[in-house]
Coordinates of C-alpha atoms (C1' of nucleotides) and ligand atoms in Angstrom, one line a residue:
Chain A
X1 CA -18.7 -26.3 -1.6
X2 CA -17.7 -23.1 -2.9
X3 CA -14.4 -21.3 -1.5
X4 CA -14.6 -20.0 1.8
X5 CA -12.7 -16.9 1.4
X6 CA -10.5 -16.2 -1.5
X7 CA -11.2 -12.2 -0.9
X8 CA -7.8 -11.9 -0.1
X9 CA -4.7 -12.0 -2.5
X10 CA -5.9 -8.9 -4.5
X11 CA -3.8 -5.9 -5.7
X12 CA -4.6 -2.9 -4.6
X13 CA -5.6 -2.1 -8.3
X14 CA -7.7 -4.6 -8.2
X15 CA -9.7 -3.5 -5.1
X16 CA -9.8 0.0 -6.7
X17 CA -11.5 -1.6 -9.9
X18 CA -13.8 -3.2 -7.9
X19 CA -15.0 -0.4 -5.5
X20 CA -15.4 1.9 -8.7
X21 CA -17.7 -0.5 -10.9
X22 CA -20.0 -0.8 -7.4
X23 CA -20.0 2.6 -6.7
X24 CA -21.0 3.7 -10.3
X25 CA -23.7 0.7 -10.4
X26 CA -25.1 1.8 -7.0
X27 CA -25.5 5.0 -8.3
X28 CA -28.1 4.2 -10.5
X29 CA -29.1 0.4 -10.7
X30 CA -31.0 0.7 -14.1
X31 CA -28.2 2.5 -15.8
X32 CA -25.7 -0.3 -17.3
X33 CA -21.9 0.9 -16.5
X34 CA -19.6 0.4 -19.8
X35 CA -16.0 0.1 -19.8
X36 CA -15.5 4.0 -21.4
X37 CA -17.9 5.0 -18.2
X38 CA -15.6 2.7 -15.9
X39 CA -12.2 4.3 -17.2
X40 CA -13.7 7.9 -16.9
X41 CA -14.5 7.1 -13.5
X42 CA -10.8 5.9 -12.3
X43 CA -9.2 8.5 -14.8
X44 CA -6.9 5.5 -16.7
X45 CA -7.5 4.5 -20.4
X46 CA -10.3 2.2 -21.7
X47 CA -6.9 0.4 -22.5
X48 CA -6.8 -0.2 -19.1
X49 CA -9.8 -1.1 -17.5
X50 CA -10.7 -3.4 -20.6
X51 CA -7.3 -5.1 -19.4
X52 CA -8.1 -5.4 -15.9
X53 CA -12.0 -6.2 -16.6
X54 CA -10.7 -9.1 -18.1
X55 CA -8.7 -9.9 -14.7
X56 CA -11.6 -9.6 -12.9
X57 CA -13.7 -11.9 -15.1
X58 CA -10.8 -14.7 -14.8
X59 CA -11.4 -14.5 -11.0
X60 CA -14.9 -14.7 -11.2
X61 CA -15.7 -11.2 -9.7
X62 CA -17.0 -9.6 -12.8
X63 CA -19.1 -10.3 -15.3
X64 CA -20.2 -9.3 -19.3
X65 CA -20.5 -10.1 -22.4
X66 CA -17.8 -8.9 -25.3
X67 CA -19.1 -5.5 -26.3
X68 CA -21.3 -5.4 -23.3
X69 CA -21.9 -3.7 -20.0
X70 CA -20.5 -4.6 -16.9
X71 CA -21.8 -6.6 -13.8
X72 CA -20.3 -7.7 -10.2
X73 CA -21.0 -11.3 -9.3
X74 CA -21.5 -11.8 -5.7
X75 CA -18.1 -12.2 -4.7
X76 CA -16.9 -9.2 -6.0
X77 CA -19.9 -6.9 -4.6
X78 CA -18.6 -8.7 -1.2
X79 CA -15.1 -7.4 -2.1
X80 CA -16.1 -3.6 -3.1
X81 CA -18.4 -3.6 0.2
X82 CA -15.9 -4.2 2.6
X83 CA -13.5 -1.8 0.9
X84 CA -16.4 0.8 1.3
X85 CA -16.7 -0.2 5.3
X86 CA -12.7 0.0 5.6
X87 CA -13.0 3.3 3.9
X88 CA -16.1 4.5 5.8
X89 CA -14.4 3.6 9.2
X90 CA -10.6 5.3 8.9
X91 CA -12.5 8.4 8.2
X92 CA -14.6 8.6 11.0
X93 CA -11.8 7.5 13.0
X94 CA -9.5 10.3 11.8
X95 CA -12.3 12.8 11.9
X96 CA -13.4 12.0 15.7
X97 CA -9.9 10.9 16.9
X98 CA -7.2 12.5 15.1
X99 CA -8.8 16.2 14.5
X100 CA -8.6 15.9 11.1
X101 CA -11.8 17.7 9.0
X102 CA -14.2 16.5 7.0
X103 CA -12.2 17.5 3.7
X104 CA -8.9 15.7 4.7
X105 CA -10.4 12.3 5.7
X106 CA -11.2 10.9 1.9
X107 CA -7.5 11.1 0.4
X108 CA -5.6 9.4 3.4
X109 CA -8.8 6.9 3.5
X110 CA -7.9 6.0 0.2
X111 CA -4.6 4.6 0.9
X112 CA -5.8 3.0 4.8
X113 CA -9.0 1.3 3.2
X114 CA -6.2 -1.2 1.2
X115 CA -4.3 -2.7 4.7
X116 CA -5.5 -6.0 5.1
X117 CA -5.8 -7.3 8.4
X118 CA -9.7 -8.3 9.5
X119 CA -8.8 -7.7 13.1
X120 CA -7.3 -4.5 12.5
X121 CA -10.7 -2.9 10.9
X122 CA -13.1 -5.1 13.4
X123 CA -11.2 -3.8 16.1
X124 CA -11.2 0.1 15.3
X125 CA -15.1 -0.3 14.5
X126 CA -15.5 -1.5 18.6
X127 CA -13.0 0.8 19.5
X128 CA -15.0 3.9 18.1
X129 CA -18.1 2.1 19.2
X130 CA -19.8 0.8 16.3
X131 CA -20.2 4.2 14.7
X132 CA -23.4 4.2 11.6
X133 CA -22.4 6.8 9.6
X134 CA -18.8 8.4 8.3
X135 CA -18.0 12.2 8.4
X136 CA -19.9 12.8 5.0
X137 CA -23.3 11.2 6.5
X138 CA -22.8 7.7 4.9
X139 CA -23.4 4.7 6.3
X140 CA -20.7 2.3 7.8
X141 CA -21.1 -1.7 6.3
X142 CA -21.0 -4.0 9.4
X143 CA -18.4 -6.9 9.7
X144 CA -20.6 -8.8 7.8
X145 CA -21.3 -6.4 5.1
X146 CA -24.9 -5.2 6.1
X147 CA -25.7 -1.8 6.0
X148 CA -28.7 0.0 5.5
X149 CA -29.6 2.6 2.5
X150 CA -30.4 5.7 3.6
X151 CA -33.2 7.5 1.6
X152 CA -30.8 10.2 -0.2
X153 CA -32.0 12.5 -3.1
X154 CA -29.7 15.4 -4.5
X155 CA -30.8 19.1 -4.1
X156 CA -30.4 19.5 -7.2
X157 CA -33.6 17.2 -7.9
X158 CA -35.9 19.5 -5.4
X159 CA -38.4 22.5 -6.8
X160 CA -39.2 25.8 -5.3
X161 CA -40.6 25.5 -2.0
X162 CA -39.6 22.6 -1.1
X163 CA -37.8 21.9 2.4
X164 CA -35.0 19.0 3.2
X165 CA -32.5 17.9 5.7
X166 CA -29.0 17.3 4.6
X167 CA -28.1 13.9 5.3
X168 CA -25.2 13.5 3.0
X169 CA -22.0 15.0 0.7
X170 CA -20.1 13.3 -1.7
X171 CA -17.0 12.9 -0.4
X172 CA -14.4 13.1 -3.1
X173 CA -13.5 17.0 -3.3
X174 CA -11.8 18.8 -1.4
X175 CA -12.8 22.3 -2.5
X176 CA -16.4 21.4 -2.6
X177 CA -16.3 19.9 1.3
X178 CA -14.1 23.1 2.4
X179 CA -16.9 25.2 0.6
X180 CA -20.1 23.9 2.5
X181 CA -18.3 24.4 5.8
X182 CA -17.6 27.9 4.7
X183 CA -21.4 29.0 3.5
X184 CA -22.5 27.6 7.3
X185 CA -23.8 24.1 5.8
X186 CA -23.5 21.2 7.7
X187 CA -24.9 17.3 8.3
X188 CA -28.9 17.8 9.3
X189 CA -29.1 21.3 8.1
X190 CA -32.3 22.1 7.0
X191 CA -32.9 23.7 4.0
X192 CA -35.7 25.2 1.9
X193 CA -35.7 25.8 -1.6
X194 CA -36.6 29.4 -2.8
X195 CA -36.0 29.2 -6.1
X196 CA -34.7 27.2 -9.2
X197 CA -33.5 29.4 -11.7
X198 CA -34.4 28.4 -15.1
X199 CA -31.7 30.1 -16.5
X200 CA -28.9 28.4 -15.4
X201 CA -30.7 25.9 -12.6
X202 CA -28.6 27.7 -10.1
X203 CA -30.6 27.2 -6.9
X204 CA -31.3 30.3 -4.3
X205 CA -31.4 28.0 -0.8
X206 CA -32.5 29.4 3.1
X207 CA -30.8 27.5 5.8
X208 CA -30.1 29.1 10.1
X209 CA -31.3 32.6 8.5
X210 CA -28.9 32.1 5.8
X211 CA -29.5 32.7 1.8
X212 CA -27.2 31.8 -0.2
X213 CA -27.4 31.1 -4.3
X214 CA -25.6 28.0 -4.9
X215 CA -24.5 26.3 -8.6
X216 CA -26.5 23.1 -10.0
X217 CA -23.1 21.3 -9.9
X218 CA -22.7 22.4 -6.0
X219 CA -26.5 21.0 -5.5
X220 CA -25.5 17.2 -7.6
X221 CA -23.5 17.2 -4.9
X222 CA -25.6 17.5 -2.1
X223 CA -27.7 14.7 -0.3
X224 CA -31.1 15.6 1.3
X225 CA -34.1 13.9 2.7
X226 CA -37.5 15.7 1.9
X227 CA -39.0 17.2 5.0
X228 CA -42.2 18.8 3.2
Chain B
X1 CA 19.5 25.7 -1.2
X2 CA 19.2 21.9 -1.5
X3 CA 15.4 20.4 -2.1
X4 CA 12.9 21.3 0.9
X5 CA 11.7 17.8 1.0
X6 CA 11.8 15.4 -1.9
X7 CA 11.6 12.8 0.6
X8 CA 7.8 11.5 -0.4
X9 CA 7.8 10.0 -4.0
X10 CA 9.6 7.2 -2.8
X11 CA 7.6 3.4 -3.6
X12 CA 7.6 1.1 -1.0
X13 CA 10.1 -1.1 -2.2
X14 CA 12.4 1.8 -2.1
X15 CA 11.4 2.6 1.0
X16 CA 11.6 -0.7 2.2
X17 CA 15.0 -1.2 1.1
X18 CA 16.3 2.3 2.9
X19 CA 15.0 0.5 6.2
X20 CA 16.2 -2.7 5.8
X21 CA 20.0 -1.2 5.5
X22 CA 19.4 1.1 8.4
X23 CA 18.6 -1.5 10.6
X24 CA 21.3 -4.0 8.7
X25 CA 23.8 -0.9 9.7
X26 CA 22.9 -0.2 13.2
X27 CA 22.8 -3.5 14.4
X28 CA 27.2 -3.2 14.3
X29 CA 27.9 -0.3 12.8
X30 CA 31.3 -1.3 12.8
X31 CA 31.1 -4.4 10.5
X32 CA 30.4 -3.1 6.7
X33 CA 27.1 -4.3 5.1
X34 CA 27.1 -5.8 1.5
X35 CA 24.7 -6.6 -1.4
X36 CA 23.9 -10.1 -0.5
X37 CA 23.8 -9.2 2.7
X38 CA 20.9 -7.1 2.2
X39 CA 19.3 -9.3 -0.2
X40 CA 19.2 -12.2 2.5
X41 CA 17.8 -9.9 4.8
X42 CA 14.7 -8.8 2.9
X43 CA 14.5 -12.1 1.3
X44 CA 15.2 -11.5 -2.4
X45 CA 17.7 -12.2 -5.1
X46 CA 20.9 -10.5 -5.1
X47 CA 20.3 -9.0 -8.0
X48 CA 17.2 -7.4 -6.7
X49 CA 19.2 -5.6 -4.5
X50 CA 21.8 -4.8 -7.4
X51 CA 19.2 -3.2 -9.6
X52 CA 17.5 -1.3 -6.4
X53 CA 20.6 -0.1 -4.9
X54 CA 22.1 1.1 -8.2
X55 CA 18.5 3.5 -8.4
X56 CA 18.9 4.7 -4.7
X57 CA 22.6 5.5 -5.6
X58 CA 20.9 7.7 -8.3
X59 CA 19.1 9.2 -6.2
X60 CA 21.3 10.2 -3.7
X61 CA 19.8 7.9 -0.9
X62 CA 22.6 5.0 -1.0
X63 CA 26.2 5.7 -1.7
X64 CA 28.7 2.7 -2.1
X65 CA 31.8 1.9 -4.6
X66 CA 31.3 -0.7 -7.4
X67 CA 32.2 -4.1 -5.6
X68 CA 32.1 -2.3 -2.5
X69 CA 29.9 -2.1 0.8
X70 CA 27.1 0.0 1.3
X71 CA 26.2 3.2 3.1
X72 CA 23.1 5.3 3.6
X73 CA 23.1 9.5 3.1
X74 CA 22.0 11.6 5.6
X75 CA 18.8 11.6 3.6
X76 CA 18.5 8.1 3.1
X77 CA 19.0 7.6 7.3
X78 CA 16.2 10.3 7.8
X79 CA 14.0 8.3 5.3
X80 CA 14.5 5.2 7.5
X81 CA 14.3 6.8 10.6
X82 CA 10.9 8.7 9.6
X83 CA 9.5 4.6 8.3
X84 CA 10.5 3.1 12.1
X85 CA 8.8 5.8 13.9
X86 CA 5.8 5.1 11.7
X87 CA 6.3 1.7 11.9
X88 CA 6.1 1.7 15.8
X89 CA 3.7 4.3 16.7
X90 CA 1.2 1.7 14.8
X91 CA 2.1 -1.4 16.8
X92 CA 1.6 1.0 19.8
X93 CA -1.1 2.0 19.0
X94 CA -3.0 -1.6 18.1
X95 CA -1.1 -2.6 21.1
X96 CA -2.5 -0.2 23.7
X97 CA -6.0 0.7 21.8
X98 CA -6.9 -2.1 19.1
X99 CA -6.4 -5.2 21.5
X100 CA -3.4 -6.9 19.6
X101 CA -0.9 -8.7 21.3
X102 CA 2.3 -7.5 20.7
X103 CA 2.8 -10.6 18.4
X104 CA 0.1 -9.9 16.4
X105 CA 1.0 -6.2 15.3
X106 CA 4.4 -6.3 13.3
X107 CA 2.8 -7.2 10.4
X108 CA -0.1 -5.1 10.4
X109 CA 2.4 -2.4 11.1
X110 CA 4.5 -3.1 8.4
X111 CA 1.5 -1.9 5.8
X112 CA 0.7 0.5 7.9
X113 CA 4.3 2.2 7.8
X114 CA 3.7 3.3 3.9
X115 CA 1.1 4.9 4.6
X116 CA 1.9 8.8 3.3
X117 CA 0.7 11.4 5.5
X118 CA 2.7 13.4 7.6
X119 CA -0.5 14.9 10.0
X120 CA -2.0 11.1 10.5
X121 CA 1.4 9.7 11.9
X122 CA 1.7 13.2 14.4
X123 CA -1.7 13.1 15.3
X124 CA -2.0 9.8 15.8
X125 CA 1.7 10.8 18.1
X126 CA -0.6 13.0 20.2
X127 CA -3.4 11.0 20.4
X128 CA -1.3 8.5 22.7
X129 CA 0.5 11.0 24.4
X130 CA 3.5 10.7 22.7
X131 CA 4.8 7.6 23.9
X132 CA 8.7 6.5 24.5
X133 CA 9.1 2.9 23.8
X134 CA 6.8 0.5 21.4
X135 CA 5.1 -3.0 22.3
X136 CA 8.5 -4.3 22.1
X137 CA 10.7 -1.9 23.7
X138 CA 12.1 -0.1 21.1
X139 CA 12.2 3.6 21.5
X140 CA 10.1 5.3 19.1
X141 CA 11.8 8.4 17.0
X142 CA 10.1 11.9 17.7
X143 CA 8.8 14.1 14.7
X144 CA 11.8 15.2 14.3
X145 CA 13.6 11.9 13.7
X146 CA 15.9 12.1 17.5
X147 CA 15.0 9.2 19.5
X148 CA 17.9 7.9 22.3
X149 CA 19.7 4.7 22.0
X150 CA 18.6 2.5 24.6
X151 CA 21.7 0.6 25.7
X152 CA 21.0 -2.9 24.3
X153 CA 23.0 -5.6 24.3
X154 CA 22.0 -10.0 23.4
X155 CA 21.2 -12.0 26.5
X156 CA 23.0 -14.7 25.0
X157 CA 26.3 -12.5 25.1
X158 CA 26.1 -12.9 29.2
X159 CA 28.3 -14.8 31.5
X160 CA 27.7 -17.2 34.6
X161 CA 26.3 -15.4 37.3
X162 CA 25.0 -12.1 35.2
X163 CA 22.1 -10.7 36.4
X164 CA 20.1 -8.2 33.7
X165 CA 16.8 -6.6 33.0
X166 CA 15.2 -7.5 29.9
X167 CA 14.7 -4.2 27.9
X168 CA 13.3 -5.4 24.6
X169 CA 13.0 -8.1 21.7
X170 CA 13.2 -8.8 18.2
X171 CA 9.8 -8.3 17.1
X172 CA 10.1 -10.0 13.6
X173 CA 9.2 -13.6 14.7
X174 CA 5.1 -14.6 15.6
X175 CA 6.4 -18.0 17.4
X176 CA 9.4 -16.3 19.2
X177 CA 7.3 -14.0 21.1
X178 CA 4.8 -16.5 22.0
X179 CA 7.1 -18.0 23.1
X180 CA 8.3 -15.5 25.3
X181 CA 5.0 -14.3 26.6
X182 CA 4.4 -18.5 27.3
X183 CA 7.2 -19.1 29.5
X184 CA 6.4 -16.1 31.7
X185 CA 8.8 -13.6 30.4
X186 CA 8.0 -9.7 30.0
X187 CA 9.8 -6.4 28.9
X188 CA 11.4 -5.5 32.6
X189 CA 11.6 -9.0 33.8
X190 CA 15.0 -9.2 35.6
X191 CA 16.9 -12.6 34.7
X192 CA 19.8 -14.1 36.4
X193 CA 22.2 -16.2 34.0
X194 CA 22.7 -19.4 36.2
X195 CA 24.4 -21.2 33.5
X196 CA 26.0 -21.3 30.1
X197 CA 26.1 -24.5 28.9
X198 CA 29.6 -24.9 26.8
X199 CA 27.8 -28.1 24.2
X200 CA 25.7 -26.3 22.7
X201 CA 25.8 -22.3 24.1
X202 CA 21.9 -22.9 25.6
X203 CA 21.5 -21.0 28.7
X204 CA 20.0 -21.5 32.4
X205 CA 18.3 -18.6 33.2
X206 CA 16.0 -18.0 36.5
X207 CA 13.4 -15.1 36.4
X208 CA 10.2 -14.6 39.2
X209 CA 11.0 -17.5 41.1
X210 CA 11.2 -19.8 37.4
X211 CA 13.6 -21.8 35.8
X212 CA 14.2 -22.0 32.3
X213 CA 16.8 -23.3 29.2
X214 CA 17.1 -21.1 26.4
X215 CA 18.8 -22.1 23.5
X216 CA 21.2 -19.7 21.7
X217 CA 18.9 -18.9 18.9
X218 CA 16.0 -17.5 21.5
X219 CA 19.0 -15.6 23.7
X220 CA 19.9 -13.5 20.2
X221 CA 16.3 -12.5 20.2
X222 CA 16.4 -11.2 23.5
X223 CA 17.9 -7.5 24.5
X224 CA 19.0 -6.9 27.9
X225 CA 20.5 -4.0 30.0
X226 CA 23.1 -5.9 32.9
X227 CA 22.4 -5.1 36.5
X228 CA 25.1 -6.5 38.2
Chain C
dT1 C1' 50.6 -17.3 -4.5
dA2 C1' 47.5 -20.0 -7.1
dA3 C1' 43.0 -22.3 -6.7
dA4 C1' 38.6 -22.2 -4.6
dA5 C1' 34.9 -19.9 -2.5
dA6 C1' 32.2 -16.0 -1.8
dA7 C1' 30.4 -11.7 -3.1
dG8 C1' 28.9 -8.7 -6.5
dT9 C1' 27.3 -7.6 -11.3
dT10 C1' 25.0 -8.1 -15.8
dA11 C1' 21.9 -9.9 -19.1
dG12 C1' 17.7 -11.6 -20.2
dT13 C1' 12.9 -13.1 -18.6
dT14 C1' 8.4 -12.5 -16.3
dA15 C1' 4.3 -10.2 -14.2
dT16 C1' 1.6 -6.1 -13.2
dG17 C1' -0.5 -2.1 -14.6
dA18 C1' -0.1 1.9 -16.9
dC19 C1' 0.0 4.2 -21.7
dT20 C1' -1.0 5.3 -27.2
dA21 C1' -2.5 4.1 -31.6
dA22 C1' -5.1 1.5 -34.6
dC23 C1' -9.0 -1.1 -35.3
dA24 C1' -13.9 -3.3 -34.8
dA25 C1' -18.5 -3.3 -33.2
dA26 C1' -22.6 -1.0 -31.7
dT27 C1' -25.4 2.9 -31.4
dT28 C1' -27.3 7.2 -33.0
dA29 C1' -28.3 10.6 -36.4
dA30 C1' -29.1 12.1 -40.9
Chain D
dT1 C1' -30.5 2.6 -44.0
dT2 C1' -26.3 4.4 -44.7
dA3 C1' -22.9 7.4 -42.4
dA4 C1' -21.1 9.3 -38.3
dT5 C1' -20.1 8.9 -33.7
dT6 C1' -19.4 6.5 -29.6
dT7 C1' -17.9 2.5 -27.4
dG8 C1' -15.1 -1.4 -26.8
dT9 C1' -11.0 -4.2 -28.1
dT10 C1' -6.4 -5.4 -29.5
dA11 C1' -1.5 -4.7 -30.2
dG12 C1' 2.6 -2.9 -28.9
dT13 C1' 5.3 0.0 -25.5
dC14 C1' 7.0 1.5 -21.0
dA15 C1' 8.2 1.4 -15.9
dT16 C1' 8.6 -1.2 -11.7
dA17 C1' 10.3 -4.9 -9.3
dA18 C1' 10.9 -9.5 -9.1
dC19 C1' 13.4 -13.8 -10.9
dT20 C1' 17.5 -17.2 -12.9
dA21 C1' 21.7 -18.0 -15.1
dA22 C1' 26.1 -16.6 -16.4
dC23 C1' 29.9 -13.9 -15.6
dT24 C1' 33.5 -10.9 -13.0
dT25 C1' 35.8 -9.3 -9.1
dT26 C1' 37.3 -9.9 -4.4
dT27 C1' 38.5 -12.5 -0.6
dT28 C1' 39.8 -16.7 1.7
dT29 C1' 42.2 -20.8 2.1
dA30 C1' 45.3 -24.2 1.1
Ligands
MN1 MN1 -14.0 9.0 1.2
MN2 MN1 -17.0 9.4 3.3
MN3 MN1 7.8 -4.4 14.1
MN4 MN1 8.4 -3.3 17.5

DNA sequence: TAAAAAAGTTAGTTATGACTAACAAATTAA
DNA sequence: TTAATTTGTTAGTCATAACTAACTTTTTTA
């Protein structure tokens, strides 16, 4: 028999560690994540994730070869999930409770997502009745992990003439989340493409009798679902 | 002009430490508290406390004489005031919203109270109306730090014949308040002390129409306003 | 008031998790 | 296919916060 739960007894380091290498292999399953990519990521030294990599290894929730790329075993996908659900959950909870907006949620999220106490975060998730999605459009992990991938593409990826719905913004900048408020944007919008400039791919976008131009780093950032 | 607010910045052993000798201090503000005195209290080595008091000293949060007792600044009280306001809005709140039992929530609540942001803890204020007094009776300090003194004293200090209301507990032990809960006691129950027993200082106490021995130990735990 | 006990301090060690600098391996470009 | 660049690793340092063991000061007790 294998342990039942040793997911406990980690540092808060190594949750963060964890929930980074997912997030980054999520992105883009083909791609292989390094260590250099990994450090980038958290904004430490190579130094340092190389030291906590091997920490991680010891406990069985990572896995590579020397001079290789980086894998989570089971266990630690387990781990970075539920950190993601914890996450998902105090922001919708601060959002639709505590009249914070959508681009102060992610920072105090950070530090709530780390409080261990199962009944604590099972009990918030029935208290806000069982809520799909946080304030960015993601979807909320269940108590037992499950959660469903919604179909997300970046605007940046779309050609002229097409039309999509936002479903989802990355969450980690403030400026950016303050800035789509401000040009009218907002969860479900639905947005056509006029035109991808060659030039500098800066896209010229029609949403609610809006145009606006908007930068191809502003679009990366931006998750649609194709409607045409 | 002295510093607007340096008062974030501080670890959580550091703040830990402030609210430790707060409530080490209040609890008989007459009687001096000392370096092993502390160190007992928050379970470490007394020269854990050494090395951390000697850095609060530095930073203007502790001030004692070498070989001498300790003593909290103005801004080290309003550190430790700020941490139990925190600490008991939470259990209030998974108390009254999350389904915990008001053994259940200290030590949720005791993560919960490093948590740094100043608009969660005053929303989170106004979200339950601002309450008075947490799970366990304590009164809960505004956002301003002011909070009244609710006029406390041991039920095992009590003579023969005293009658009293119980007004609150020590919330730091799981089994004690089970225990209290089991035999039927409540914050507001009026007792009646019907005997103290000279052997051994337990105590005959009659409350709703029930009997009960106490022994010493459990009457320490238990704060109570007299009525007659 | 001198010895014993208690309280407080210091020195030295450990673990975690950062860092920089130097080095080795792997990949890419010439 | 060699050289340059990128990527990954190791060694050594620092800060925080714990520890034990030894020492000093203060307080208590005989
Ligand atoms: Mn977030
Ligand atoms: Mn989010
Ligand atoms: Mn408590
Ligand atoms: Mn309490």
């Amino acid at each position: 028999m294998t342990n039942k739960l040793n997911l406990n007894n980690l540092t808060k380091s190594e949750e963060d560690y964890l929930k980074a290498l997912f997030q980054l292999l999520i992105e883009d399953s083909s791609v292989k994540v390094g260590n250099n990519q990994l450090a980038d990521y958290l904004k430490v030294s190579p130094a340092s994730t190389n030291n906590m990599i091997k920490k991680l290894k010891a406990k069985n929730y990572v896995v590579s070869e020397k001079y290789g790329k980086l894998d989570l075993t089971e266990e630690g996908k387990s781990i970075a999930v539920r950190l993601i659900r914890k996450h998902r959950l105090w922001e919708t909870f601060l959002c639709n409770y505590l009249n914070f907006t959508w681009d102060e949620v992610h920072e105090v999220a950070e530090q709530l997502e780390h409080i261990k106490s199962k009944k604590l975060i099972n009990e918030l998730d029935r208290f806000m009745d069982f809520p799909e999605k946080d304030p960015h459009g993601e979807m909320i992990p269940n108590a037992d992990g499950e959660y469903s991938i919604l179909p997300k593409i970046t605007l940046s990826s779309l050609s002229d003439g097409d039309v999509c719905q936002l479903v989802a913004v990355d969450d980690g900048s403030v400026n950016f989340l303050k800035y789509v408020s401000e040009i009218g944007l907002a969860l479900s919008s639905e947005i056509k493409v006029l035109e991808v400039r060659e030039f500098d791919k800066s896209i010229r976008i029609q949403f609610d009798n809006t145009i606006e131009t908007v930068t191809r780093k502003f679009a990366d950032n931006v998750f649609v679902k194709k409607v045409v």
